[in-house]
């Protein structure tokens, strides 16, 4: 195997985008260019083409490879980016032929994630995904050490360099997985505490660059990083916020999804995505001005299905400011239940409609009303206070008390059953207080 010096930079790149007719390689060229830009590379050339099927050796045909090689040499490119998933052998053959680094779509996304990770947890997740991806590509650069040493004075430890590296990788991956399991346990404890306090969780999901972080900042008055680029947000952020006409909720801003999101990333970020799986309501933020809107919705739905998220969903058509003549509105189904909200998070238009729709969607899951308790029902009153479900309390002239409760409907009904109390016996006081 021939060796070449790999540059430490990698900023000057040639992009390769091919249409493969009998494969599901339906990547969008504009999105690929945005991915390259998000990675911080300077695209100095673009090679496009069409094939019936991928070439087993190079993915692209030999003629197209020569075209890429010429462009690399003429433009002084340091890396070639393929908008496709390459096998380890194809990647290795292309590097040998082009004499420069080659990254496929998965490697490019992993590189962006590595740049974006800021928290300890995020860095662990990215490293796990990178090592899982690297494990299948370790043969590169080590063919000169494939045979174990033998003979007097040359007997090695019984492993080739390749076997040693694979063993060390396996140990590191196992270590990262254990540490992320601990992160998952901590998150589970946090969710249990929120559920005990009857605070619902709302998770923002959506295609990358749909405006989730902008909406999150508008709703929570937070300062999460937002930018018009892919994967601007990587590390999950949770904030508690009081929504008008509903009460306290926890909002979770999550990483954006993308078509053909690498499974290694889905697995590595499973601890983070559990916030989505366990959410009480999903806000699916959609760029309503995108020409790829339907395909992006399908991509997000696919990832949610893969991680097992089945919570109720409310579509949020964001970036309404980019559509002429459209006003904020709520779309409802035949029963009047909100299904979608049209708004502009950037301009702050339609946010009141969103909070209204959230309250309506979460309302049936919660009891939020006044009840009246007799003085003899002090034990039931104490349990409501222990649950943190009492919003306000008033005493009446008969020695009883009126309580404004806010807690999950199921928990409220279970408590009444345990105490042998019916809601109808408490309901008359509901009309005493507005």
Short mmCIF file of C-alpha atoms in Angstrom, two decimals:
data_model
loop_
_atom_site.label_atom_id
_atom_site.label_comp_id
_atom_site.label_asym_id
_atom_site.label_seq_id
_atom_site.Cartn_x
_atom_site.Cartn_y
_atom_site.Cartn_z
CA UNK A 1 0.00 0.00 0.00
CA UNK A 2 1.25 3.47 -0.88
CA UNK A 3 1.28 6.13 1.81
CA UNK A 4 0.70 9.84 1.50
CA UNK A 5 0.98 12.74 3.91
CA UNK A 6 -2.43 13.68 5.17
CA UNK A 7 -2.90 17.43 5.57
CA UNK A 8 -3.85 18.74 8.99
CA UNK A 9 -6.14 21.40 7.55
CA UNK A 10 -8.78 20.04 5.22
CA UNK A 11 -10.42 23.38 4.54
CA UNK A 12 -10.20 23.26 0.73
CA UNK A 13 -12.60 20.58 -0.50
CA UNK A 14 -14.00 19.12 -3.70
CA UNK A 15 -17.63 18.07 -3.40
CA UNK A 16 -18.97 14.99 -5.21
CA UNK A 17 -22.71 14.52 -5.74
CA UNK A 18 -23.97 11.66 -7.93
CA UNK A 19 -27.49 10.59 -8.86
CA UNK A 20 -27.72 6.82 -8.46
CA UNK A 21 -30.95 5.61 -10.07
CA UNK A 22 -31.42 2.21 -8.46
CA UNK A 23 -30.30 3.25 -4.98
CA UNK A 24 -32.00 5.38 -2.34
CA UNK A 25 -29.36 8.05 -2.80
CA UNK A 26 -31.89 10.87 -2.94
CA UNK A 27 -29.68 13.40 -1.18
CA UNK A 28 -30.34 17.06 -1.87
CA UNK A 29 -27.45 18.98 -3.45
CA UNK A 30 -28.31 22.23 -1.66
CA UNK A 31 -28.37 20.42 1.67
CA UNK A 32 -25.01 18.79 0.89
CA UNK A 33 -23.49 22.22 0.22
CA UNK A 34 -24.93 23.47 3.52
CA UNK A 35 -23.40 20.48 5.31
CA UNK A 36 -19.99 21.28 3.81
CA UNK A 37 -20.37 24.94 4.79
CA UNK A 38 -21.38 23.96 8.34
CA UNK A 39 -18.22 21.86 8.58
CA UNK A 40 -16.16 24.98 7.86
CA UNK A 41 -14.67 23.85 4.55
CA UNK A 42 -14.03 26.01 1.50
CA UNK A 43 -15.66 24.25 -1.45
CA UNK A 44 -13.30 24.82 -4.39
CA UNK A 45 -15.06 22.50 -6.84
CA UNK A 46 -18.17 20.43 -7.44
CA UNK A 47 -18.35 17.20 -9.43
CA UNK A 48 -21.77 15.91 -10.45
CA UNK A 49 -22.80 12.86 -12.41
CA UNK A 50 -25.28 10.05 -12.84
CA UNK A 51 -24.97 6.27 -12.59
CA UNK A 52 -27.31 3.31 -12.77
CA UNK A 53 -25.56 1.68 -9.80
CA UNK A 54 -22.52 2.42 -7.60
CA UNK A 55 -19.14 1.17 -8.77
CA UNK A 56 -17.88 -1.56 -6.44
CA UNK A 57 -14.34 -0.17 -6.31
CA UNK A 58 -14.74 3.63 -6.30
CA UNK A 59 -18.54 4.20 -6.02
CA UNK A 60 -18.01 6.61 -8.95
CA UNK A 61 -16.85 5.35 -12.33
CA UNK A 62 -13.16 5.37 -13.27
CA UNK A 63 -13.69 8.29 -15.67
CA UNK A 64 -15.39 10.35 -12.97
CA UNK A 65 -12.60 9.50 -10.53
CA UNK A 66 -10.06 10.90 -12.99
CA UNK A 67 -12.17 14.06 -13.28
CA UNK A 68 -12.15 14.38 -9.49
CA UNK A 69 -8.38 13.77 -9.38
CA UNK A 70 -7.71 16.47 -11.95
CA UNK A 71 -9.86 18.95 -10.04
CA UNK A 72 -8.11 18.11 -6.77
CA UNK A 73 -4.72 18.76 -8.32
CA UNK A 74 -5.74 21.94 -10.15
CA UNK A 75 -7.48 23.51 -7.15
CA UNK A 76 -5.08 22.29 -4.49
CA UNK A 77 -7.85 20.52 -2.58
CA UNK A 78 -7.01 18.75 0.67
CA UNK A 79 -10.14 16.63 1.06
CA UNK A 80 -12.88 15.16 -1.15
CA UNK A 81 -16.40 14.99 0.29
CA UNK A 82 -18.89 12.45 -1.07
CA UNK A 83 -22.60 13.04 -0.56
CA UNK A 84 -23.08 9.28 -0.19
CA UNK A 85 -22.30 6.44 2.20
CA UNK A 86 -19.03 4.81 1.13
CA UNK A 87 -17.84 1.38 2.18
CA UNK A 88 -14.45 1.19 3.94
CA UNK A 89 -12.94 -0.38 0.82
CA UNK A 90 -14.31 2.34 -1.48
CA UNK A 91 -13.00 5.04 0.83
CA UNK A 92 -9.59 3.38 0.96
CA UNK A 93 -9.41 2.92 -2.83
CA UNK A 94 -10.39 6.53 -3.46
CA UNK A 95 -7.74 7.84 -1.05
CA UNK A 96 -5.09 5.75 -2.75
CA UNK A 97 -6.16 7.00 -6.18
CA UNK A 98 -6.78 10.67 -5.32
CA UNK A 99 -3.85 10.99 -2.89
CA UNK A 100 -5.89 12.99 -0.41
CA UNK A 101 -8.38 12.42 2.39
CA UNK A 102 -11.86 11.21 1.44
CA UNK A 103 -14.92 11.62 3.66
CA UNK A 104 -18.38 10.23 3.00
CA UNK A 105 -21.66 11.74 4.18
CA UNK A 106 -21.51 9.96 7.55
CA UNK A 107 -17.95 11.12 8.21
CA UNK A 108 -18.89 14.69 7.30
CA UNK A 109 -21.84 14.74 9.72
CA UNK A 110 -19.66 13.22 12.46
CA UNK A 111 -17.08 15.97 11.89
CA UNK A 112 -19.77 18.67 12.25
CA UNK A 113 -21.00 17.06 15.46
CA UNK A 114 -17.44 16.95 16.82
CA UNK A 115 -17.12 20.71 16.22
CA UNK A 116 -20.47 21.52 17.84
CA UNK A 117 -20.17 19.42 21.02
CA UNK A 118 -19.69 21.67 24.06
CA UNK A 119 -20.90 19.76 27.11
CA UNK A 120 -19.22 16.74 28.65
CA UNK A 121 -22.15 14.55 27.68
CA UNK A 122 -22.18 15.82 24.10
CA UNK A 123 -18.47 15.10 23.69
CA UNK A 124 -18.95 11.56 25.02
CA UNK A 125 -21.76 10.93 22.55
CA UNK A 126 -19.79 12.25 19.58
CA UNK A 127 -16.69 10.25 20.49
CA UNK A 128 -18.76 7.07 20.76
CA UNK A 129 -20.25 7.68 17.30
CA UNK A 130 -16.82 8.45 15.81
CA UNK A 131 -15.19 5.35 17.28
CA UNK A 132 -18.05 3.13 16.11
CA UNK A 133 -17.58 4.54 12.61
CA UNK A 134 -13.79 4.18 12.78
CA UNK A 135 -13.92 0.56 13.93
CA UNK A 136 -14.87 -0.63 10.44
CA UNK A 137 -12.13 1.45 8.81
CA UNK A 138 -9.12 0.50 10.91
CA UNK A 139 -7.49 -1.50 8.11
CA UNK A 140 -6.48 1.78 6.46
CA UNK A 141 -2.81 2.57 7.00
CA UNK A 142 -1.89 -0.68 8.77
CA UNK A 143 -1.44 -3.20 5.94
CA UNK A 144 2.31 -3.12 6.52
CA UNK A 145 1.71 -4.63 9.96
CA UNK A 146 -0.75 -7.34 9.02
CA UNK A 147 1.58 -10.27 9.80
CA UNK A 148 2.64 -11.13 13.30
CA UNK A 149 6.37 -11.07 13.89
CA UNK A 150 8.11 -14.38 14.34
CA UNK A 151 11.55 -15.90 14.79
CA UNK A 152 14.17 -15.58 17.50
CA UNK A 153 14.12 -12.13 19.03
CA UNK A 154 11.15 -11.10 16.89
CA UNK A 155 8.29 -12.82 18.66
CA UNK A 156 5.55 -10.29 19.38
CA UNK A 157 2.68 -10.35 21.86
CA UNK A 158 0.61 -12.52 19.53
CA UNK A 159 -1.31 -9.59 18.04
CA UNK A 160 -0.91 -7.59 14.89
CA UNK A 161 -1.00 -3.80 15.22
CA UNK A 162 -4.47 -3.94 13.67
CA UNK A 163 -5.70 -6.41 16.30
CA UNK A 164 -4.22 -4.26 19.08
CA UNK A 165 -5.97 -1.15 17.79
CA UNK A 166 -9.29 -2.98 17.47
CA UNK A 167 -8.97 -4.31 21.03
CA UNK A 168 -8.21 -0.83 22.40
CA UNK A 169 -11.11 0.63 20.43
CA UNK A 170 -13.45 -2.00 21.82
CA UNK A 171 -12.35 -1.17 25.37
CA UNK A 172 -12.83 2.57 24.80
CA UNK A 173 -16.28 2.06 23.23
CA UNK A 174 -17.32 -0.10 26.18
CA UNK A 175 -16.09 2.58 28.59
CA UNK A 176 -18.02 5.34 26.78
CA UNK A 177 -21.16 3.22 26.70
CA UNK A 178 -20.99 2.69 30.47
CA UNK A 179 -20.53 6.41 31.11
CA UNK A 180 -23.48 7.27 28.87
CA UNK A 181 -25.57 4.68 30.71
CA UNK A 182 -24.91 6.68 33.89
CA UNK A 183 -26.02 9.83 32.05
CA UNK A 184 -29.20 7.99 31.07
CA UNK A 185 -29.83 7.09 34.71
CA UNK A 186 -29.38 10.70 35.82
CA UNK A 187 -31.81 11.87 33.13
CA UNK A 188 -34.30 9.22 34.22
CA UNK A 189 -34.12 10.52 37.80
CA UNK A 190 -34.75 14.06 36.56
CA UNK A 191 -37.78 12.92 34.58
CA UNK A 192 -39.14 11.01 37.58
CA UNK A 193 -38.84 14.16 39.72
CA UNK A 194 -40.70 16.22 37.10
CA UNK A 195 -43.43 13.61 36.85
CA UNK A 196 -43.82 13.58 40.63
CA UNK A 197 -44.18 17.36 40.58
CA UNK A 198 -46.77 17.03 37.79
CA UNK A 199 -44.70 19.15 35.39
CA UNK A 200 -45.15 17.93 31.80
CA UNK A 201 -42.22 17.82 29.38
CA UNK A 202 -42.49 19.28 25.88
CA UNK A 203 -39.75 18.26 23.46
CA UNK A 204 -38.88 20.31 20.38
CA UNK A 205 -37.99 18.07 17.45
CA UNK A 206 -37.53 18.75 13.77
CA UNK A 207 -35.26 18.83 10.77
CA UNK A 208 -31.96 20.59 11.25
CA UNK A 209 -32.14 24.36 10.69
CA UNK A 210 -35.95 24.42 11.06
CA UNK A 211 -35.71 27.07 13.79
CA UNK A 212 -36.07 24.98 16.96
CA UNK A 213 -33.54 26.97 18.98
CA UNK A 214 -35.04 30.30 17.91
CA UNK A 215 -38.46 29.12 19.04
CA UNK A 216 -36.97 27.71 22.26
CA UNK A 217 -35.36 31.08 23.05
CA UNK A 218 -38.61 32.92 22.35
CA UNK A 219 -40.60 30.71 24.69
CA UNK A 220 -38.06 30.51 27.52
CA UNK A 221 -36.15 33.81 27.21
CA UNK A 222 -33.00 31.68 27.10
CA UNK A 223 -29.87 32.37 25.06
CA UNK A 224 -29.29 29.02 23.35
CA UNK A 225 -26.98 29.40 20.35
CA UNK A 226 -28.93 29.85 17.14
CA UNK A 227 -27.66 30.30 13.60
CA UNK A 228 -28.77 29.77 10.02
CA UNK A 229 -26.72 26.63 9.58
CA UNK A 230 -27.14 22.87 9.92
CA UNK A 231 -26.72 21.37 13.40
CA UNK A 232 -26.28 24.76 15.12
CA UNK A 233 -27.56 23.04 18.28
CA UNK A 234 -26.05 19.76 19.40
CA UNK A 235 -26.16 19.68 23.18
CA UNK A 236 -29.68 19.30 24.64
CA UNK A 237 -31.05 22.12 26.77
CA UNK A 238 -33.94 21.96 29.26
CA UNK A 239 -35.74 24.97 30.71
CA UNK A 240 -38.76 25.35 32.97
CA UNK A 241 -41.23 27.96 31.78
CA UNK A 242 -44.73 29.10 32.80
CA UNK A 243 -47.09 29.09 29.83
CA UNK A 244 -50.11 31.39 29.89
CA UNK A 245 -53.41 29.61 30.52
CA UNK A 246 -51.63 26.38 31.45
CA UNK A 247 -48.88 26.64 34.03
CA UNK A 248 -45.32 25.28 34.38
CA UNK A 249 -43.81 22.98 31.75
CA UNK A 250 -40.29 21.83 30.91
CA UNK A 251 -39.14 22.56 27.35
CA UNK A 252 -36.38 20.42 25.84
CA UNK A 253 -34.43 21.62 22.80
CA UNK A 254 -32.91 18.64 20.97
CA UNK A 255 -30.47 18.01 18.13
CA UNK A 256 -31.90 18.44 14.63
CA UNK A 257 -32.50 15.44 12.41
CA UNK A 258 -31.51 14.95 8.78
CA UNK A 259 -32.30 12.51 5.99
CA UNK A 260 -30.31 9.29 6.29
CA UNK A 261 -29.09 10.23 9.77
CA UNK A 262 -26.29 7.72 10.52
CA UNK A 263 -27.45 4.93 12.82
CA UNK A 264 -24.24 5.37 14.81
CA UNK A 265 -25.40 8.87 15.74
CA UNK A 266 -28.88 7.67 16.67
CA UNK A 267 -27.38 5.02 18.95
CA UNK A 268 -24.83 7.40 20.49
CA UNK A 269 -27.44 10.08 21.19
CA UNK A 270 -30.02 7.67 22.56
CA UNK A 271 -29.55 9.07 26.10
CA UNK A 272 -30.41 12.54 24.81
CA UNK A 273 -33.25 11.35 22.61
CA UNK A 274 -34.89 9.67 25.61
CA UNK A 275 -36.12 13.16 26.54
CA UNK A 276 -38.08 12.95 23.30
CA UNK A 277 -39.25 9.39 23.91
CA UNK A 278 -40.54 10.23 27.40
CA UNK A 279 -42.05 13.64 26.51
CA UNK A 280 -45.72 14.39 27.13
CA UNK A 281 -45.96 16.38 23.88
CA UNK A 282 -43.72 16.73 20.82
CA UNK A 283 -43.50 20.07 19.02
CA UNK A 284 -42.43 19.11 15.49
CA UNK A 285 -40.90 22.32 14.13
CA UNK A 286 -41.04 22.54 10.33
CA UNK A 287 -39.53 25.08 7.93
CA UNK A 288 -42.76 25.88 6.09
CA UNK A 289 -40.88 27.82 3.39
CA UNK A 290 -38.64 24.90 2.41
CA UNK A 291 -39.28 23.21 -0.91
CA UNK A 292 -38.26 19.93 0.77
CA UNK A 293 -40.83 20.32 3.55
CA UNK A 294 -42.67 17.02 3.04
CA UNK A 295 -39.48 14.99 2.74
CA UNK A 296 -38.06 16.63 5.85
CA UNK A 297 -41.21 15.82 7.82
CA UNK A 298 -40.93 12.20 6.67
CA UNK A 299 -37.25 12.07 7.72
CA UNK A 300 -38.04 13.34 11.24
CA UNK A 301 -40.96 10.93 11.57
CA UNK A 302 -38.65 8.06 10.59
CA UNK A 303 -36.07 8.90 13.27
CA UNK A 304 -38.78 9.32 15.92
CA UNK A 305 -40.13 5.91 15.03
CA UNK A 306 -36.62 4.44 15.24
CA UNK A 307 -36.07 5.71 18.79
CA UNK A 308 -39.58 4.69 19.88
CA UNK A 309 -41.10 8.14 20.40
CA UNK A 310 -44.90 7.84 20.42
CA UNK A 311 -46.02 10.95 22.32
CA UNK A 312 -48.77 13.18 20.89
CA UNK A 313 -47.41 15.58 18.27
CA UNK A 314 -48.22 19.18 17.39
CA UNK A 315 -46.82 20.47 14.09
CA UNK A 316 -45.27 23.94 14.25
CA UNK A 317 -44.90 25.51 10.80
CA UNK A 318 -42.13 28.02 11.46
CA UNK A 319 -40.58 30.77 9.28
CA UNK A 320 -43.98 32.13 8.25
CA UNK A 321 -42.19 35.43 7.59
CA UNK A 322 -40.76 33.89 4.41
CA UNK A 323 -44.22 33.27 2.92
CA UNK A 324 -46.16 36.19 1.51
CA UNK A 325 -49.76 36.78 2.50
CA UNK A 326 -49.83 34.12 5.25
CA UNK A 327 -51.18 34.92 8.70
CA UNK A 328 -50.59 32.97 11.92
CA UNK A 329 -53.28 30.39 12.57
CA UNK A 330 -54.17 27.09 14.24
CA UNK A 331 -55.19 24.12 12.06
CA UNK A 332 -57.68 21.81 13.79
CA UNK A 333 -59.09 18.37 13.03
CA UNK A 334 -62.80 17.50 12.75
CA UNK A 335 -63.07 17.34 16.55
CA UNK A 336 -61.53 20.78 17.00
CA UNK A 337 -58.23 19.45 18.39
CA UNK A 338 -55.19 21.57 17.36
CA UNK A 339 -52.99 19.73 14.86
CA UNK A 340 -50.69 22.49 13.58
CA UNK A 341 -49.72 26.09 14.33
CA UNK A 342 -48.34 28.54 11.75
CA UNK A 343 -45.95 31.15 13.20
CA UNK A 344 -42.66 33.00 12.92
CA UNK A 345 -40.32 32.42 15.85
CA UNK A 346 -37.86 35.00 14.49
CA UNK A 347 -40.46 37.79 14.48
CA UNK A 348 -42.38 36.52 17.51
CA UNK A 349 -45.62 36.23 15.52
CA UNK A 350 -48.15 33.55 16.47
CA UNK A 351 -46.52 32.51 19.77
CA UNK A 352 -49.78 33.20 21.63
CA UNK A 353 -51.52 30.74 19.31
CA UNK A 354 -48.84 28.15 20.06
CA UNK A 355 -49.26 28.43 23.83
CA UNK A 356 -53.03 28.18 23.35
CA UNK A 357 -52.65 25.04 21.24
CA UNK A 358 -50.23 23.50 23.77
CA UNK A 359 -52.68 24.16 26.61
CA UNK A 360 -55.48 22.51 24.63
CA UNK A 361 -53.39 19.46 23.74
CA UNK A 362 -52.08 18.95 27.28
CA UNK A 363 -55.32 19.99 28.97
CA UNK A 364 -57.14 16.63 28.71
CA UNK A 365 -54.16 14.99 30.42
CA UNK A 366 -54.38 17.28 33.46
CA UNK A 367 -56.92 18.24 36.08
CA UNK A 368 -56.84 22.02 36.44
CA UNK A 369 -59.85 23.19 38.43
CA UNK A 370 -61.29 24.00 41.86
CA UNK A 371 -62.68 21.41 44.28
CA UNK A 372 -64.19 21.67 47.74
CA UNK A 373 -63.13 19.53 50.70
CA UNK A 374 -64.92 19.09 54.03
CA UNK A 375 -62.98 19.63 57.25
CA UNK A 376 -63.05 15.84 57.81
CA UNK A 377 -61.15 15.32 54.54
CA UNK A 378 -57.90 16.74 55.96
CA UNK A 379 -55.98 13.61 54.93
CA UNK A 380 -56.94 14.07 51.25
CA UNK A 381 -56.01 17.76 51.49
CA UNK A 382 -52.57 16.83 52.89
CA UNK A 383 -51.95 14.40 50.02
CA UNK A 384 -52.71 17.10 47.44
CA UNK A 385 -50.19 19.37 49.14
CA UNK A 386 -47.63 16.54 49.29
CA UNK A 387 -47.96 16.12 45.53
CA UNK A 388 -47.37 19.85 44.99
CA UNK A 389 -50.69 20.00 43.17
CA UNK A 390 -52.26 22.91 45.09
CA UNK A 391 -52.13 26.20 43.18
CA UNK A 392 -54.32 28.16 45.61
CA UNK A 393 -56.49 27.57 48.69
CA UNK A 394 -59.45 29.42 50.17
CA UNK A 395 -61.45 28.71 53.34
CA UNK A 396 -65.23 28.84 53.36
CA UNK A 397 -67.71 29.77 56.07
CA UNK A 398 -68.62 26.13 56.75
CA UNK A 399 -65.14 25.16 57.87
CA UNK A 400 -64.18 23.45 54.60
CA UNK A 401 -61.69 24.60 52.02
CA UNK A 402 -61.63 25.25 48.31
CA UNK A 403 -58.49 24.06 46.48
CA UNK A 404 -57.30 24.99 43.02
CA UNK A 405 -55.53 21.82 41.85
CA UNK A 406 -53.24 21.22 38.91
CA UNK A 407 -51.96 17.66 38.41
CA UNK A 408 -52.12 14.79 35.90
CA UNK A 409 -55.68 13.56 35.38
CA UNK A 410 -54.74 9.91 35.95
CA UNK A 411 -52.93 10.70 39.21
CA UNK A 412 -55.93 12.74 40.40
CA UNK A 413 -58.37 9.93 39.64
CA UNK A 414 -56.16 7.30 41.29
CA UNK A 415 -55.94 9.35 44.47
CA UNK A 416 -59.71 9.80 44.62
CA UNK A 417 -60.24 6.03 44.15
CA UNK A 418 -57.81 5.20 46.95
CA UNK A 419 -59.70 7.53 49.30
CA UNK A 420 -63.10 6.29 48.15
CA UNK A 421 -64.13 9.77 46.96
CA UNK A 422 -66.03 10.55 43.76
CA UNK A 423 -65.39 13.63 41.66
CA UNK A 424 -69.11 14.45 41.68
CA UNK A 425 -68.98 14.92 45.45
CA UNK A 426 -66.28 17.57 44.98
CA UNK A 427 -67.58 19.12 41.78
CA UNK A 428 -70.23 21.55 43.13
CA UNK A 429 -67.53 23.82 44.51
CA UNK A 430 -65.99 24.13 41.05
CA UNK A 431 -68.57 26.82 40.21
CA UNK A 432 -67.90 28.81 43.38
CA UNK A 433 -64.59 30.21 42.17
CA UNK A 434 -63.70 31.51 38.73
#
